[in-house]
Coordinates of C-alpha atoms and ligand atoms in Angstrom, one line a residue:
M756 CA -21.8 42.0 -35.2
C757 CA -23.7 40.9 -38.3
G758 CA -27.3 42.1 -38.5
I759 CA -30.4 41.2 -40.6
I760 CA -33.5 43.2 -41.5
A761 CA -36.0 42.1 -44.1
T762 CA -39.6 43.0 -45.0
V763 CA -42.5 42.0 -47.2
G764 CA -45.9 43.7 -47.6
R765 CA -47.5 46.8 -49.0
A766 CA -45.0 49.4 -47.9
S767 CA -42.0 50.4 -49.9
A768 CA -39.2 48.1 -48.8
V769 CA -36.1 50.3 -49.3
P770 CA -36.8 52.9 -46.5
V771 CA -37.6 50.1 -44.1
L772 CA -34.4 48.3 -44.9
L773 CA -32.2 51.3 -44.6
D774 CA -33.8 52.4 -41.4
G775 CA -33.5 48.9 -40.0
L776 CA -29.8 48.8 -40.9
K777 CA -29.3 52.1 -39.1
R778 CA -30.9 50.6 -36.0
L779 CA -28.5 47.6 -36.2
E780 CA -25.4 49.8 -36.6
Y781 CA -24.7 49.8 -32.8
R782 CA -23.8 46.0 -33.1
G783 CA -20.7 46.8 -35.0
Y784 CA -20.0 46.0 -38.7
D785 CA -17.7 46.8 -41.6
S786 CA -20.0 46.7 -44.7
A787 CA -23.7 46.7 -45.5
G788 CA -26.0 45.7 -48.3
L789 CA -29.5 45.1 -49.5
A790 CA -31.4 43.2 -52.2
I791 CA -34.9 43.8 -53.4
V792 CA -37.2 42.4 -56.1
T793 CA -38.0 45.0 -58.8
D794 CA -39.8 44.6 -62.2
Q795 CA -36.4 43.8 -63.7
G796 CA -35.5 41.1 -61.2
L797 CA -33.2 41.3 -58.2
A798 CA -31.5 44.6 -57.5
L799 CA -28.4 44.5 -55.3
H800 CA -26.6 47.3 -53.5
R801 CA -23.6 46.8 -51.3
R802 CA -20.9 49.1 -49.8
V803 CA -17.9 48.8 -47.5
G804 CA -18.2 51.2 -44.6
R805 CA -21.2 52.9 -43.1
V806 CA -25.0 52.5 -43.8
R807 CA -25.1 56.2 -44.8
E808 CA -22.7 55.4 -47.6
L809 CA -24.9 52.5 -48.7
S810 CA -28.0 54.8 -48.5
S811 CA -26.4 57.5 -50.7
G812 CA -25.7 54.9 -53.4
V813 CA -29.3 53.5 -53.5
P814 CA -31.5 55.4 -56.1
A815 CA -34.4 57.2 -54.4
D816 CA -36.9 55.9 -56.9
L817 CA -36.2 52.2 -56.4
Q818 CA -39.6 50.6 -56.1
S819 CA -40.1 47.3 -54.3
T820 CA -42.3 45.8 -51.6
V821 CA -39.9 43.0 -50.6
G822 CA -36.3 42.9 -49.6
I823 CA -33.5 41.7 -47.4
A824 CA -30.6 43.7 -45.9
H825 CA -27.5 43.0 -43.8
T826 CA -24.6 44.6 -41.9
R827 CA -21.5 42.4 -42.1
W828 CA -18.8 41.9 -39.5
A829 CA -16.1 39.9 -41.4
T830 CA -15.4 36.4 -40.5
H831 CA -14.6 34.5 -43.7
G832 CA -12.9 36.9 -46.3
K833 CA -11.7 40.4 -46.1
V834 CA -13.8 43.6 -45.8
T835 CA -14.7 44.1 -49.5
E836 CA -17.9 44.9 -51.4
A837 CA -17.8 41.4 -53.0
N838 CA -17.8 39.8 -49.6
A839 CA -20.6 42.0 -48.3
H840 CA -24.1 40.5 -48.1
P841 CA -26.5 39.8 -49.7
H842 CA -25.0 37.1 -51.9
L843 CA -26.7 36.0 -55.1
D844 CA -26.9 32.7 -56.9
G845 CA -25.3 32.2 -60.3
G846 CA -28.4 33.4 -62.2
S847 CA -29.0 36.3 -59.8
R848 CA -32.5 35.0 -59.1
I849 CA -32.0 34.2 -55.3
A850 CA -30.4 36.5 -52.7
L851 CA -29.4 35.4 -49.2
V852 CA -28.1 37.1 -46.0
H853 CA -26.5 35.1 -43.2
N854 CA -25.4 35.6 -39.7
G855 CA -23.2 32.8 -38.3
I856 CA -20.6 30.5 -39.8
I857 CA -20.8 27.6 -42.2
E858 CA -18.2 25.2 -40.9
N859 CA -18.0 22.7 -43.8
M860 CA -17.8 25.5 -46.4
G861 CA -14.5 24.0 -47.8
A862 CA -15.9 20.7 -48.8
L863 CA -19.2 22.1 -50.1
K864 CA -17.5 24.8 -52.1
A865 CA -15.2 22.2 -53.8
R866 CA -18.2 20.1 -54.7
L867 CA -20.1 23.0 -56.1
E868 CA -17.1 24.2 -58.1
A869 CA -16.6 20.8 -59.5
D870 CA -20.2 21.1 -60.8
G871 CA -19.3 24.3 -62.5
V872 CA -20.5 26.9 -60.0
V873 CA -18.5 30.1 -60.1
F874 CA -17.9 31.8 -56.7
R875 CA -17.8 35.6 -56.6
S876 CA -16.8 36.1 -52.9
E877 CA -14.6 34.5 -50.3
T878 CA -17.4 34.1 -47.9
D879 CA -18.8 30.9 -46.4
T880 CA -22.3 32.3 -47.0
E881 CA -22.1 32.1 -50.7
V882 CA -22.0 28.3 -50.5
L883 CA -25.5 28.4 -49.0
V884 CA -27.1 30.6 -51.8
H885 CA -25.8 28.3 -54.5
L886 CA -27.1 25.2 -52.6
V887 CA -30.6 26.9 -52.3
S888 CA -30.4 27.7 -56.0
R889 CA -29.6 24.1 -56.9
Y890 CA -32.6 22.8 -55.0
Y891 CA -34.9 25.5 -56.2
H892 CA -34.0 25.6 -59.9
S893 CA -32.9 22.1 -60.8
E894 CA -35.3 19.9 -62.7
D895 CA -33.6 16.9 -61.1
E896 CA -34.8 18.1 -57.7
A897 CA -38.5 17.4 -58.2
V898 CA -39.3 17.6 -54.5
T899 CA -37.8 21.0 -53.9
A900 CA -37.9 22.7 -57.3
G901 CA -40.0 25.9 -57.2
D902 CA -40.7 25.5 -53.5
P903 CA -38.9 28.1 -51.4
V904 CA -39.2 26.4 -48.1
A905 CA -38.3 23.0 -49.4
A906 CA -35.3 24.3 -51.3
V907 CA -33.9 26.2 -48.2
R908 CA -34.5 23.1 -46.0
A909 CA -32.7 20.8 -48.4
A910 CA -29.7 23.3 -48.6
L911 CA -29.5 23.5 -44.8
R912 CA -29.4 19.7 -44.5
A913 CA -26.0 19.8 -46.3
V914 CA -24.4 22.5 -44.1
R915 CA -22.8 22.3 -40.6
G916 CA -22.4 25.4 -38.4
T917 CA -24.6 28.2 -37.2
W918 CA -27.0 30.4 -39.1
G919 CA -29.7 33.0 -39.1
I920 CA -30.7 33.5 -42.7
A921 CA -33.2 35.4 -44.9
V922 CA -33.7 34.3 -48.4
L923 CA -35.3 36.3 -51.3
F924 CA -36.6 34.7 -54.5
A925 CA -36.9 36.9 -57.7
D926 CA -39.9 34.9 -58.9
R927 CA -41.6 34.9 -55.5
P928 CA -41.8 38.6 -54.5
D929 CA -44.7 37.7 -52.1
V930 CA -42.5 35.7 -49.6
L931 CA -39.3 35.6 -47.6
V932 CA -37.9 32.4 -46.1
A933 CA -35.9 32.5 -42.8
A934 CA -34.1 29.8 -40.8
R935 CA -32.4 29.9 -37.4
N936 CA -29.7 27.7 -35.9
G937 CA -27.6 29.5 -33.3
S938 CA -28.1 33.0 -34.6
P939 CA -31.2 34.9 -33.4
L940 CA -34.1 35.9 -35.6
V941 CA -37.4 37.5 -34.8
V942 CA -40.4 37.9 -37.1
G943 CA -42.4 41.2 -36.7
L944 CA -46.1 41.2 -37.5
A945 CA -48.1 44.3 -38.5
D946 CA -51.2 45.0 -40.6
G947 CA -50.4 43.9 -44.2
Q948 CA -46.7 44.1 -43.5
S949 CA -44.2 41.6 -42.0
Y950 CA -40.6 42.0 -40.9
L951 CA -37.7 39.8 -40.0
A952 CA -34.7 41.0 -37.9
S953 CA -31.8 39.6 -36.0
D954 CA -32.5 42.0 -33.2
P955 CA -35.9 43.2 -32.0
H956 CA -34.5 46.7 -31.8
A957 CA -34.7 47.0 -35.6
L958 CA -38.5 46.3 -35.4
V959 CA -39.4 48.9 -32.8
P960 CA -40.7 51.6 -35.2
Y961 CA -43.0 49.1 -36.9
T962 CA -44.5 46.6 -34.5
R963 CA -44.3 45.1 -31.1
R964 CA -46.0 41.8 -32.1
V965 CA -43.3 39.3 -32.7
V966 CA -42.6 35.6 -33.1
F967 CA -39.1 34.5 -31.9
L968 CA -37.7 31.7 -34.0
E969 CA -35.9 29.0 -32.1
D970 CA -32.9 26.9 -33.2
G971 CA -33.9 24.4 -35.8
E972 CA -36.9 26.4 -37.0
M973 CA -37.8 27.9 -40.3
A974 CA -40.3 30.5 -41.4
L975 CA -42.3 31.4 -44.5
I976 CA -43.1 35.1 -44.2
D977 CA -45.6 37.0 -46.3
A978 CA -47.6 40.3 -46.0
N979 CA -50.3 38.5 -43.9
G980 CA -48.0 36.8 -41.3
V981 CA -45.8 33.9 -40.8
Q982 CA -45.9 30.1 -41.0
T983 CA -43.3 28.3 -38.9
F984 CA -41.8 24.9 -39.5
Q985 CA -39.3 22.5 -37.9
Q986 CA -36.3 22.5 -40.2
D987 CA -36.6 18.7 -40.6
G988 CA -40.4 18.6 -41.1
G989 CA -43.8 19.7 -40.0
R990 CA -45.6 22.9 -39.2
I991 CA -45.4 24.3 -35.6
D992 CA -47.5 26.7 -33.7
S993 CA -45.3 29.6 -32.6
A994 CA -46.5 31.9 -29.9
V995 CA -47.0 35.6 -30.9
E996 CA -45.4 37.7 -28.2
T997 CA -45.5 41.4 -27.3
L998 CA -42.2 43.2 -26.9
E999 CA -42.5 44.6 -23.5
E1000 CA -39.3 46.6 -22.9
V1001 CA -38.7 48.5 -26.1
W1002 CA -35.5 50.5 -26.5
G1003 CA -35.7 53.9 -28.0
D1004 CA -33.5 55.4 -30.7
E1005 CA -29.7 55.4 -30.5
D1006 CA -29.2 59.0 -29.2
A1007 CA -26.3 60.5 -27.3
G1008 CA -28.8 62.7 -25.5
G1009 CA -26.7 65.9 -25.4
F1010 CA -23.4 64.0 -24.7
P1011 CA -20.7 64.0 -27.4
H1012 CA -20.7 60.2 -27.3
L1013 CA -22.9 57.3 -26.3
M1014 CA -20.1 55.9 -24.1
L1015 CA -20.0 59.1 -22.0
K1016 CA -23.8 59.2 -21.8
E1017 CA -23.8 55.6 -20.6
I1018 CA -21.1 56.3 -18.0
H1019 CA -23.2 59.1 -16.6
E1020 CA -26.4 57.0 -16.7
Q1021 CA -24.9 54.7 -14.0
P1022 CA -26.5 56.2 -11.0
E1023 CA -30.0 55.8 -12.3
A1024 CA -29.2 52.4 -13.9
L1025 CA -28.0 51.1 -10.5
E1026 CA -31.0 52.5 -8.8
R1027 CA -33.2 50.6 -11.2
C1028 CA -31.3 47.4 -10.5
L1029 CA -31.3 47.7 -6.7
S1030 CA -34.7 49.3 -5.9
G1031 CA -37.3 46.8 -4.8
R1032 CA -34.8 44.1 -4.6
V1033 CA -32.6 45.1 -1.7
I1034 CA -34.5 45.3 1.6
P1035 CA -32.4 47.3 4.1
E1036 CA -35.0 46.9 6.9
T1037 CA -34.5 43.1 7.1
G1038 CA -31.0 43.0 5.6
T1039 CA -32.2 40.7 2.8
A1040 CA -32.8 40.8 -0.9
H1041 CA -35.4 39.4 -3.3
L1042 CA -35.0 38.2 -6.8
G1043 CA -38.3 36.6 -7.9
G1044 CA -37.1 35.7 -11.4
M1045 CA -34.5 33.3 -10.0
D1046 CA -37.2 31.0 -8.8
L1047 CA -35.0 29.6 -6.0
N1048 CA -36.5 28.8 -2.6
P1049 CA -34.6 28.8 0.7
R1050 CA -34.2 25.0 0.5
D1051 CA -32.6 25.2 -3.0
M1052 CA -30.2 27.9 -1.7
A1053 CA -29.3 25.9 1.4
R1054 CA -28.4 22.9 -0.7
L1055 CA -26.3 24.6 -3.3
S1056 CA -22.9 22.9 -3.6
R1057 CA -21.3 25.7 -5.6
V1058 CA -21.9 28.6 -8.0
S1059 CA -20.3 28.9 -11.4
L1060 CA -20.4 32.2 -13.2
L1061 CA -19.9 32.3 -17.0
G1062 CA -19.4 35.3 -19.3
C1063 CA -17.1 36.9 -21.9
G1064 CA -15.1 40.1 -21.9
T1065 CA -16.5 42.6 -19.5
A1066 CA -19.2 40.2 -18.4
Y1067 CA -16.4 37.7 -17.4
F1068 CA -14.8 40.4 -15.2
A1069 CA -18.2 41.1 -13.6
C1070 CA -18.4 37.3 -13.0
Q1071 CA -15.0 37.4 -11.2
V1072 CA -16.3 40.1 -8.9
G1073 CA -19.5 38.1 -8.3
A1074 CA -17.5 34.9 -7.6
R1075 CA -15.5 36.7 -4.9
L1076 CA -18.6 38.1 -3.3
I1077 CA -20.5 34.9 -3.3
E1078 CA -17.6 32.9 -1.8
D1079 CA -16.7 35.5 0.8
L1080 CA -20.1 36.7 1.9
A1081 CA -22.4 33.7 1.2
R1082 CA -19.7 31.1 2.0
V1083 CA -20.5 29.0 -1.1
P1084 CA -17.6 27.9 -3.3
A1085 CA -17.8 30.1 -6.4
K1086 CA -15.8 30.3 -9.6
A1087 CA -15.9 32.6 -12.7
E1088 CA -15.3 30.9 -16.0
I1089 CA -14.6 32.3 -19.5
A1090 CA -17.7 31.1 -21.4
S1091 CA -15.9 30.7 -24.7
E1092 CA -13.7 28.0 -23.0
F1093 CA -16.4 26.2 -21.1
R1094 CA -18.0 23.7 -23.4
H1095 CA -14.7 22.9 -25.2
R1096 CA -13.2 21.3 -22.1
N1097 CA -16.0 18.8 -21.7
P1098 CA -16.9 20.2 -18.3
V1099 CA -18.3 18.1 -15.4
V1100 CA -21.7 19.7 -14.6
D1101 CA -22.6 19.2 -11.0
P1102 CA -26.5 18.9 -10.7
E1103 CA -26.3 20.5 -7.2
A1104 CA -24.5 23.6 -8.5
L1105 CA -26.0 26.8 -9.8
F1106 CA -24.7 28.3 -13.0
L1107 CA -25.1 32.0 -13.8
A1108 CA -24.8 33.0 -17.5
V1109 CA -23.9 36.7 -17.4
S1110 CA -24.4 38.8 -20.6
Q1111 CA -25.4 42.3 -21.5
S1112 CA -26.7 41.5 -25.0
G1113 CA -28.0 38.0 -24.1
E1114 CA -26.8 37.0 -27.6
T1115 CA -23.1 36.2 -27.1
A1116 CA -22.7 32.9 -28.9
D1117 CA -20.0 31.6 -26.5
T1118 CA -22.2 32.2 -23.5
L1119 CA -25.3 30.8 -25.2
G1120 CA -23.2 27.7 -26.1
A1121 CA -22.2 27.3 -22.5
V1122 CA -25.8 27.5 -21.4
R1123 CA -26.8 24.8 -23.9
E1124 CA -23.9 22.6 -22.7
I1125 CA -25.0 23.0 -19.0
Q1126 CA -28.6 22.2 -19.9
L1127 CA -27.6 19.2 -22.0
K1128 CA -25.7 17.8 -19.0
G1129 CA -28.7 18.3 -16.6
G1130 CA -27.3 21.4 -14.9
N1131 CA -29.2 24.3 -13.4
V1132 CA -28.5 27.6 -15.2
V1133 CA -30.1 31.0 -14.9
G1134 CA -29.4 34.2 -16.8
V1135 CA -28.0 37.5 -15.5
V1136 CA -28.9 39.5 -18.6
N1137 CA -29.7 43.0 -19.8
V1138 CA -31.7 42.6 -23.0
V1139 CA -35.2 41.3 -22.2
G1140 CA -36.3 38.4 -24.4
S1141 CA -32.8 37.8 -25.7
S1142 CA -31.6 34.3 -26.6
I1143 CA -29.8 33.6 -23.3
A1144 CA -32.7 35.0 -21.3
R1145 CA -35.1 32.7 -23.2
A1146 CA -32.8 29.7 -23.2
C1147 CA -32.4 29.9 -19.4
G1148 CA -36.1 30.7 -18.8
R1149 CA -35.2 32.1 -15.3
G1150 CA -32.9 34.7 -14.0
V1151 CA -32.2 38.3 -13.2
Y1152 CA -32.5 41.2 -15.5
I1153 CA -29.8 43.7 -14.7
H1154 CA -31.9 46.6 -15.9
S1155 CA -29.1 48.9 -17.1
G1156 CA -31.3 50.1 -20.0
P1157 CA -30.1 50.2 -23.6
E1158 CA -26.3 50.0 -23.8
M1159 CA -25.4 51.0 -27.4
A1160 CA -21.7 52.0 -27.2
V1161 CA -19.5 49.0 -28.0
A1162 CA -17.5 49.5 -24.8
S1163 CA -19.6 48.2 -21.9
T1164 CA -19.8 50.5 -18.9
K1165 CA -23.1 50.7 -17.2
A1166 CA -23.8 47.0 -18.0
F1167 CA -20.6 46.1 -16.0
S1168 CA -21.8 48.1 -13.0
N1169 CA -25.3 46.6 -13.2
M1170 CA -24.0 43.1 -13.6
V1171 CA -21.9 43.6 -10.4
A1172 CA -24.9 45.2 -8.7
A1173 CA -27.2 42.3 -9.7
L1174 CA -24.7 39.7 -8.5
S1175 CA -24.3 41.7 -5.2
V1176 CA -28.1 41.5 -4.7
F1177 CA -28.0 37.8 -5.5
T1178 CA -25.1 37.3 -3.0
L1179 CA -27.0 39.2 -0.3
M1180 CA -30.1 37.0 -0.8
L1181 CA -28.0 33.8 -0.8
A1182 CA -25.9 34.9 2.2
R1183 CA -28.9 35.6 4.3
Q1184 CA -30.4 32.2 3.5
R1185 CA -27.1 30.6 4.6
T1186 CA -24.7 32.1 7.1
L1187 CA -25.1 35.9 7.2
S1188 CA -26.7 37.4 10.3
A1189 CA -29.6 39.9 10.1
H1190 CA -27.3 42.5 11.6
Q1191 CA -24.6 42.1 9.0
G1192 CA -27.3 41.8 6.3
V1193 CA -28.7 45.2 7.2
V1194 CA -25.2 46.8 7.0
Y1195 CA -24.6 45.4 3.5
A1196 CA -28.0 46.2 2.3
E1197 CA -27.6 49.8 3.4
Q1198 CA -24.2 50.0 1.8
L1199 CA -25.6 48.7 -1.5
R1200 CA -28.5 51.1 -1.4
A1201 CA -26.2 54.0 -1.0
V1202 CA -24.0 53.2 -4.0
P1203 CA -26.0 55.0 -6.7
G1204 CA -25.7 58.3 -4.8
L1205 CA -22.0 57.8 -4.3
V1206 CA -21.5 57.1 -8.1
K1207 CA -23.4 60.2 -8.9
R1208 CA -21.2 62.2 -6.5
Y1209 CA -18.0 60.8 -8.0
L1210 CA -19.0 61.5 -11.6
A1211 CA -19.8 65.1 -10.7
D1212 CA -16.1 65.6 -9.7
P1213 CA -13.9 62.8 -11.0
G1214 CA -10.5 64.1 -10.0
P1215 CA -7.3 64.3 -12.1
I1216 CA -8.2 61.9 -14.9
D1217 CA -6.8 64.2 -17.5
E1218 CA -3.4 64.0 -15.9
L1219 CA -3.5 60.2 -16.2
V1220 CA -4.6 60.6 -19.8
K1221 CA -1.4 62.4 -20.5
W1222 CA 0.6 59.5 -19.0
V1223 CA -1.0 56.8 -21.1
T1224 CA -1.6 58.4 -24.5
D1225 CA 2.0 57.9 -25.7
S1226 CA 2.8 55.0 -23.6
R1227 CA 4.0 51.7 -25.0
M1228 CA 2.2 49.7 -22.4
V1229 CA 0.1 50.4 -19.3
L1230 CA 0.1 48.0 -16.3
F1231 CA -3.0 47.7 -14.2
L1232 CA -2.8 46.1 -10.8
G1233 CA -5.4 45.1 -8.2
R1234 CA -5.8 42.5 -5.5
G1235 CA -8.8 40.5 -4.3
I1236 CA -12.1 42.0 -5.5
S1237 CA -10.1 44.8 -7.2
A1238 CA -8.1 42.4 -9.5
P1239 CA -11.1 42.1 -11.9
V1240 CA -11.6 45.8 -11.8
A1241 CA -7.9 46.3 -12.9
S1242 CA -8.7 43.8 -15.8
E1243 CA -11.8 45.7 -16.8
G1244 CA -9.8 49.0 -16.8
A1245 CA -7.2 47.5 -19.1
L1246 CA -9.8 46.0 -21.4
K1247 CA -11.6 49.4 -21.6
L1248 CA -8.4 51.3 -22.4
M1249 CA -7.4 48.8 -25.1
E1250 CA -10.7 48.7 -26.8
V1251 CA -11.5 52.4 -26.8
A1252 CA -8.1 54.0 -27.2
Y1253 CA -6.1 51.0 -28.7
V1254 CA -3.4 51.5 -26.0
P1255 CA -1.6 48.2 -25.1
C1256 CA -2.4 47.2 -21.5
I1257 CA -1.9 44.3 -19.2
A1258 CA -3.7 43.6 -16.0
Y1259 CA -2.4 41.5 -13.2
P1260 CA -3.4 40.5 -9.7
A1261 CA -1.0 42.8 -7.8
G1262 CA 0.8 40.0 -6.0
E1263 CA 1.6 38.3 -9.3
M1264 CA 3.4 41.4 -10.7
K1265 CA 6.7 40.4 -9.2
H1266 CA 6.5 37.0 -10.8
G1267 CA 6.9 38.4 -14.3
P1268 CA 5.4 41.7 -15.5
I1269 CA 7.8 43.6 -13.3
A1270 CA 10.4 43.0 -16.0
L1271 CA 8.5 45.4 -18.2
L1272 CA 8.9 48.3 -15.9
E1273 CA 11.3 51.1 -16.8
P1274 CA 11.6 54.7 -15.6
G1275 CA 8.3 56.4 -16.4
S1276 CA 6.2 53.3 -17.2
P1277 CA 2.6 54.1 -16.2
V1278 CA 1.1 51.8 -13.6
I1279 CA -2.4 52.1 -12.3
V1280 CA -3.1 50.5 -9.0
V1281 CA -6.7 49.8 -7.7
A1282 CA -6.4 49.9 -3.9
P1283 CA -9.7 50.7 -2.1
R1284 CA -9.8 50.3 1.7
D1285 CA -10.1 46.6 2.4
D1286 CA -8.2 43.8 4.0
V1287 CA -5.7 43.4 1.2
C1288 CA -5.1 47.1 0.7
D1289 CA -1.8 47.1 2.6
K1290 CA -0.5 44.2 0.5
T1291 CA -1.3 46.1 -2.7
L1292 CA 0.5 49.1 -1.4
S1293 CA 3.7 47.0 -1.0
N1294 CA 3.4 46.1 -4.7
L1295 CA 2.8 49.8 -5.5
Q1296 CA 6.1 50.6 -3.7
E1297 CA 7.9 47.8 -5.7
C1298 CA 6.8 49.6 -8.9
R1299 CA 7.9 53.0 -7.8
A1300 CA 11.3 51.6 -6.7
R1301 CA 11.8 50.7 -10.4
G1302 CA 11.0 54.2 -11.5
A1303 CA 7.5 53.5 -12.7
R1304 CA 5.0 56.4 -12.5
V1305 CA 2.2 55.1 -10.3
A1306 CA -1.4 56.3 -10.1
V1307 CA -3.6 54.9 -7.3
I1308 CA -7.3 54.7 -7.2
H1309 CA -8.2 54.6 -3.5
T1310 CA -10.9 55.4 -1.0
E1311 CA -11.3 59.1 -0.2
G1312 CA -10.0 60.0 3.2
D1313 CA -7.2 57.5 3.1
D1314 CA -3.7 58.9 2.9
I1315 CA -2.6 56.3 0.4
G1316 CA -2.5 58.9 -2.3
E1317 CA 0.7 60.3 -0.9
L1318 CA 2.5 57.1 -1.7
A1319 CA 1.8 57.5 -5.4
D1320 CA 2.6 60.0 -8.2
L1321 CA -1.1 60.6 -8.8
S1322 CA -4.0 60.0 -6.4
I1323 CA -7.6 59.4 -7.6
P1324 CA -9.9 59.1 -4.6
V1325 CA -13.4 57.6 -4.9
P1326 CA -16.2 57.8 -2.3
A1327 CA -16.1 55.2 0.5
T1328 CA -18.4 52.2 0.5
G1329 CA -18.2 48.8 2.1
P1330 CA -15.2 46.7 0.9
F1331 CA -17.5 44.3 -1.0
F1332 CA -19.0 47.0 -3.2
S1333 CA -15.9 49.0 -4.0
P1334 CA -15.8 47.8 -7.7
L1335 CA -18.9 49.9 -8.3
L1336 CA -16.8 53.0 -7.4
T1337 CA -13.2 52.0 -8.4
V1338 CA -14.3 51.2 -12.0
L1339 CA -15.5 54.7 -12.7
P1340 CA -12.1 56.5 -13.1
L1341 CA -11.0 53.6 -15.4
Q1342 CA -14.1 54.1 -17.6
L1343 CA -13.4 57.8 -17.8
L1344 CA -9.7 57.2 -18.5
A1345 CA -10.5 55.0 -21.5
Y1346 CA -13.1 57.5 -22.8
R1347 CA -10.9 60.6 -22.5
T1348 CA -7.8 58.8 -23.9
G1349 CA -9.9 57.7 -26.9
L1350 CA -11.0 61.2 -27.3
V1351 CA -7.5 62.7 -27.2
L1352 CA -6.2 60.1 -29.6
G1353 CA -9.1 60.8 -32.0
R1354 CA -10.5 57.2 -31.8
D1355 CA -14.0 56.2 -33.0
I1356 CA -15.1 55.9 -29.4
D1357 CA -18.6 54.4 -29.8
R1358 CA -17.5 52.1 -32.7
P1359 CA -13.9 51.0 -32.0
R1360 CA -12.3 49.2 -34.9
N1361 CA -12.8 45.5 -35.4
L1362 CA -15.2 45.2 -32.5
A1363 CA -18.8 44.3 -32.3
K1364 CA -21.4 45.0 -29.6
S1365 CA -23.1 41.7 -29.9
V1366 CA -20.7 38.8 -30.6
T1367 CA -23.0 36.2 -32.2
V1368 CA -20.3 33.9 -33.7
E1369 CA -17.9 31.7 -31.8
Ligands
AGP1198 C1 -17.0 45.1 -23.4 O1 -16.5 46.5 -23.4 C2 -16.7 44.4 -24.7 N1 -17.2 45.1 -25.8 C3 -17.0 42.9 -24.6 O2 -15.9 42.4 -23.9 C4 -18.3 42.4 -24.1 O3 -18.4 42.6 -22.7 C5 -18.4 40.8 -24.4 O4 -18.4 40.7 -25.8 C6 -19.6 40.2 -23.8 O5 -20.8 40.7 -24.2 P1 -22.2 40.4 -23.5 O6 -22.2 41.0 -22.2 O7 -23.2 41.0 -24.5 O8 -22.3 38.9 -23.5

């Protein structure tokens, strides 16, 4: 989603900005732009499309030591050059980039237009730059005129919504002003050079010394460092932190696509998540970052898991594990729905906020709602130091390593693995015997090897690709712990290959979706060996009886494959951990179908990696 990079100091700004934009590309965007201060005033360059197109339009001899840049993912207004950021005020003396949404844009725009301001874009952001200009330039605004921080502060008082902004003033090429409310910003500090970014990843080549801005904070940044302020007043002392886990460059490492590379990284990613945490000798698990003692765990009234998209499906797997194995009532919830239904927050419950990026606005919003109501929420997050990780203060890092392809694969697996570890820990503190704990711990520890074995010889995926490429609709079915796996398979095929899919708990199929089936309709059934497998097979037969073509993903060694038109066996594991195996063919199906259909696999249309708006 939208990304910000800005710099001020001794170095030439343009190369830093273009490099930063490239490093933000993985988040997903539709246009890009930059503004710098030159001897002639502000220079603005914007393009629809990729950063490389922007780069080719920026003159190589453009000299400046201060600038701001942005990748836009359209919210208000179409994908056009005029709507790309930065936006300028009427006199082209102030430039501003913005992540987030200005909710009262309509009223503010009407007021500004009544005062004679001419708008050049359809964006909500443009309102903000005109407001800053009013407070910075107007003689009537004695308190804020000529004061960058005061002008931005006054403008922000008028707006409602979310923002991470960077503001550049033509007559103050020595400073940048930044403000955060709901959209992440991090200041990078180096010798004689400072940076601002919406994502620490963009700062990696330059510095590891950073200051994270919190909601309601502003910053005045110059070559020598940063001063931070509360948006409504005084100075604050912000801690300078060191980025510990630094992600390298986006690089497909010999694979044709990042998505395929990340699928194949799953064995080692799972190993990282499990090792040192699962203790087969005692049948227990340890997650220090959760900061939960046995008494806390014994008292838990329930567990609620919150996430969006793939993370939500991982939550559904987690909820089934927790309830079944640890015997604690557990429920998965779509984070984007949570706070809008005025939830009752049980102080004896534990909430888990599950997110790869740690920046998903809806999940972060749910965290804040839980905290506001006195609830106990911990993060299950991939990106170290991300907003959700910091807002929760405690939790589990899933340690899948950098996931740059928009379609989540290894993060799903590591979310499920981390939730499995948590379940084992909780279950042993409550009802699970040492004997059973040892069995489950050994099964979990064996999973990375089984994933590796499956990926080396994944079976007839290409046959399935042929079925789905021209299909009007693909139906995915699964029961129990496999229902969310079916949903994840459908999501993956939709987002990577743009094939319409629906996913249903297998037993629900006869209550509606069965009407869609006609001869040849592709149906993919997830039916590993477990206590609901036989029931799922009845649903499989119901599909075949209507002429559907059925592929079944099942445990190797079972003769279930004979009941279907296509059999895709996966290695056997315990029934609780089957999602870590059954999801693999579905990931490969999405990838290979996207490939055959010529899709932009790592950057599917309209999607963003990090969804930082509601
Ligand atoms: C997954 O393939 C999707 N791109 C998307 O559903 C994603 O899982 C969702 O936006 C949540 O992201 P998060 O894990 O970073 O919070």
